[in-house]
Short mmCIF file of C-alpha atoms in Angstrom, two decimals:
data_model
loop_
_atom_site.label_atom_id
_atom_site.label_comp_id
_atom_site.label_asym_id
_atom_site.label_seq_id
_atom_site.Cartn_x
_atom_site.Cartn_y
_atom_site.Cartn_z
CA MET A 1 -0.04 -0.07 0.16
CA GLU A 2 1.46 3.35 -1.11
CA THR A 3 2.02 5.94 1.78
CA PRO A 4 -0.31 8.94 1.18
CA ALA A 5 1.71 12.35 0.31
CA LYS A 6 2.31 14.75 2.99
CA THR A 7 0.14 17.80 3.17
CA PHE A 8 2.50 20.89 3.34
CA TRP A 9 1.59 24.57 4.17
CA GLU A 10 0.92 25.57 0.63
CA ASP A 11 -1.59 22.56 0.28
CA ILE A 12 -3.83 23.71 3.14
CA ASP A 13 -6.87 25.96 2.55
CA THR A 14 -8.47 28.47 4.70
CA GLY A 15 -11.87 27.01 5.99
CA ARG A 16 -10.53 23.49 6.09
CA VAL A 17 -11.91 21.97 9.09
CA LEU A 18 -10.25 18.97 10.89
CA GLU A 19 -11.99 16.72 13.45
CA THR A 20 -9.85 14.94 15.86
CA GLY A 21 -10.30 11.68 17.65
CA SER A 22 -11.20 11.53 21.22
CA VAL A 23 -10.10 10.79 24.86
CA THR A 24 -11.83 9.99 27.96
CA LEU A 25 -10.76 11.52 31.17
CA ASN A 26 -10.41 9.52 34.37
CA ALA A 27 -9.89 10.16 38.11
CA ALA A 28 -6.44 8.82 38.42
CA ASP A 29 -5.26 10.99 35.31
CA ILE A 30 -6.97 14.13 36.62
CA ARG A 31 -5.29 13.70 40.06
CA VAL A 32 -1.91 12.91 38.65
CA PHE A 33 -1.97 15.94 36.53
CA ALA A 34 -3.13 18.18 39.27
CA GLU A 35 -0.75 16.85 41.90
CA LYS A 36 2.13 17.84 39.27
CA PHE A 37 0.82 21.03 37.94
CA ASP A 38 -2.43 22.39 39.41
CA PRO A 39 -3.04 21.28 43.01
CA GLN A 40 -6.36 22.42 43.61
CA PRO A 41 -8.77 20.37 45.85
CA TYR A 42 -11.37 20.18 43.17
CA HIS A 43 -8.93 18.37 41.10
CA MET A 44 -7.48 16.05 43.63
CA ASP A 45 -10.25 15.18 46.21
CA ARG A 46 -13.60 14.22 45.19
CA GLU A 47 -15.26 15.24 48.36
CA ALA A 48 -13.81 18.56 48.08
CA ALA A 49 -14.66 18.62 44.34
CA ASP A 50 -18.31 17.73 45.10
CA ALA A 51 -18.62 20.57 47.54
CA SER A 52 -16.77 23.15 45.11
CA LEU A 53 -18.31 25.56 42.90
CA PHE A 54 -17.79 22.83 40.02
CA GLY A 55 -19.80 20.06 41.59
CA GLY A 56 -17.51 17.20 41.00
CA LEU A 57 -13.79 15.97 40.36
CA CYS A 58 -12.89 17.93 37.24
CA ALA A 59 -9.58 18.23 35.23
CA SER A 60 -7.56 21.33 35.55
CA GLY A 61 -7.91 23.71 32.34
CA TRP A 62 -4.33 23.24 31.74
CA HIS A 63 -4.80 19.44 31.62
CA VAL A 64 -7.79 20.04 29.09
CA SER A 65 -5.35 22.21 27.09
CA ALA A 66 -2.63 19.67 26.98
CA LEU A 67 -5.15 17.05 26.05
CA MET A 68 -6.40 19.30 23.19
CA MET A 69 -2.66 19.58 21.86
CA LYS A 70 -2.35 15.95 21.76
CA LEU A 71 -5.56 15.35 19.91
CA VAL A 72 -4.51 17.91 17.40
CA SER A 73 -0.93 16.57 16.80
CA ASP A 74 -2.44 13.22 16.47
CA LYS A 75 -4.79 14.50 13.89
CA LEU A 76 -2.23 16.22 12.01
CA ALA A 77 0.17 13.24 11.99
CA THR A 78 -2.53 11.04 10.79
CA ASP A 79 -3.35 13.35 8.01
CA ARG A 80 0.38 13.70 7.46
CA ILE A 81 0.44 17.32 7.92
CA PRO A 82 4.12 18.19 9.25
CA LEU A 83 3.64 20.22 12.47
CA VAL A 84 6.82 22.10 13.08
CA GLY A 85 5.73 23.70 16.49
CA SER A 86 3.19 26.12 17.77
CA GLY A 87 3.10 29.84 18.01
CA GLN A 88 1.19 32.44 19.94
CA VAL A 89 -2.19 31.72 21.51
CA SER A 90 -4.28 34.90 20.76
CA TRP A 91 -6.97 33.95 23.18
CA LEU A 92 -8.18 31.00 25.22
CA GLU A 93 -11.43 30.59 27.22
CA TRP A 94 -12.72 27.78 29.45
CA TYR A 95 -16.44 27.48 29.28
CA ARG A 96 -17.17 24.53 31.86
CA PRO A 97 -15.47 21.90 33.72
CA ALA A 98 -14.32 18.57 32.10
CA PHE A 99 -15.29 15.77 34.55
CA ASP A 100 -14.17 12.42 35.39
CA GLY A 101 -15.58 10.09 32.60
CA ASP A 102 -16.28 13.05 29.90
CA CYS A 103 -15.04 12.29 26.49
CA LEU A 104 -13.43 14.97 24.88
CA SER A 105 -12.81 15.85 21.06
CA ALA A 106 -11.78 18.75 19.28
CA GLN A 107 -12.58 20.62 15.87
CA VAL A 108 -9.85 22.76 14.16
CA ALA A 109 -11.00 25.44 11.78
CA ILE A 110 -8.31 26.98 9.57
CA THR A 111 -9.06 30.61 9.61
CA GLY A 112 -5.94 32.16 7.91
CA LYS A 113 -2.32 31.45 6.52
CA SER A 114 0.73 33.58 6.51
CA LEU A 115 4.39 33.35 5.93
CA PRO A 116 6.87 34.49 8.68
CA GLU A 117 9.48 37.17 7.63
CA GLY A 118 12.40 35.76 5.68
CA GLU A 119 13.21 32.48 4.10
CA THR A 120 11.83 29.84 6.40
CA ASP A 121 10.89 26.05 6.17
CA HIS A 122 7.43 26.73 7.67
CA GLY A 123 4.52 28.65 7.12
CA LEU A 124 1.86 29.79 9.84
CA ILE A 125 -1.90 28.62 9.74
CA GLU A 126 -4.09 30.42 12.20
CA CYS A 127 -6.54 28.05 13.86
CA ASP A 128 -9.67 28.39 15.87
CA ILE A 129 -9.96 25.30 18.08
CA ALA A 130 -13.08 24.19 20.01
CA VAL A 131 -13.04 21.21 22.43
CA HIS A 132 -16.37 19.54 23.31
CA ASN A 133 -17.47 16.84 25.63
CA GLN A 134 -19.65 13.85 24.72
CA ASN A 135 -22.73 15.90 24.97
CA GLU A 136 -21.62 18.45 22.36
CA LYS A 137 -21.16 21.18 25.13
CA LYS A 138 -17.98 23.30 24.48
CA VAL A 139 -15.52 22.93 27.26
CA MET A 140 -12.55 25.33 26.01
CA ALA A 141 -11.72 27.14 22.79
CA LEU A 142 -8.75 29.02 21.61
CA SER A 143 -7.21 30.91 18.81
CA THR A 144 -3.71 29.94 17.98
CA PHE A 145 -0.83 29.81 15.30
CA LEU A 146 0.59 26.48 14.28
CA LEU A 147 3.71 26.13 12.45
CA ILE A 148 3.41 23.95 9.23
CA ALA A 149 6.33 22.60 7.23
CA ARG A 150 6.75 24.09 3.60
CA GLY A 151 6.98 21.47 0.80
CA GLU A 152 9.64 23.52 -1.06
CA TYR A 153 11.98 22.84 1.89
CA ALA A 154 11.11 19.05 2.46
CA ASP A 155 13.64 16.53 2.14
CA ASP A 156 11.45 13.72 0.88
#
């Protein structure tokens, strides 16, 4: 079976929408992330979480952000779009908590393209990314720039 060709920056059209796979949150992962990076009671202790304004054990927003990046990176790899890195995040908003047992997926809308100044091996795609739970409720959204390899600089 022939390997599909890579899709480089030049090949990506504004308006394209990518749908990622999904990931299901579990209490153990929520606690491990929180202990290392965001040790709030509502991320680590079910009783404290139940009594909090969130009403249950929920993932840190930064945990959800990291999972979003994994989902997007996996989708780009599957579609053979060579991600070089990430640029700025213009805005980010968390809308609702992501709870133990929630299944998250992301939608990536390509809203713009540009080239950095000078000769570079990558171009920028501007993306609006929305993360939803299994009930299609928006959990978070952001606008960001991803660096995508340019075909004219490719070695293959």
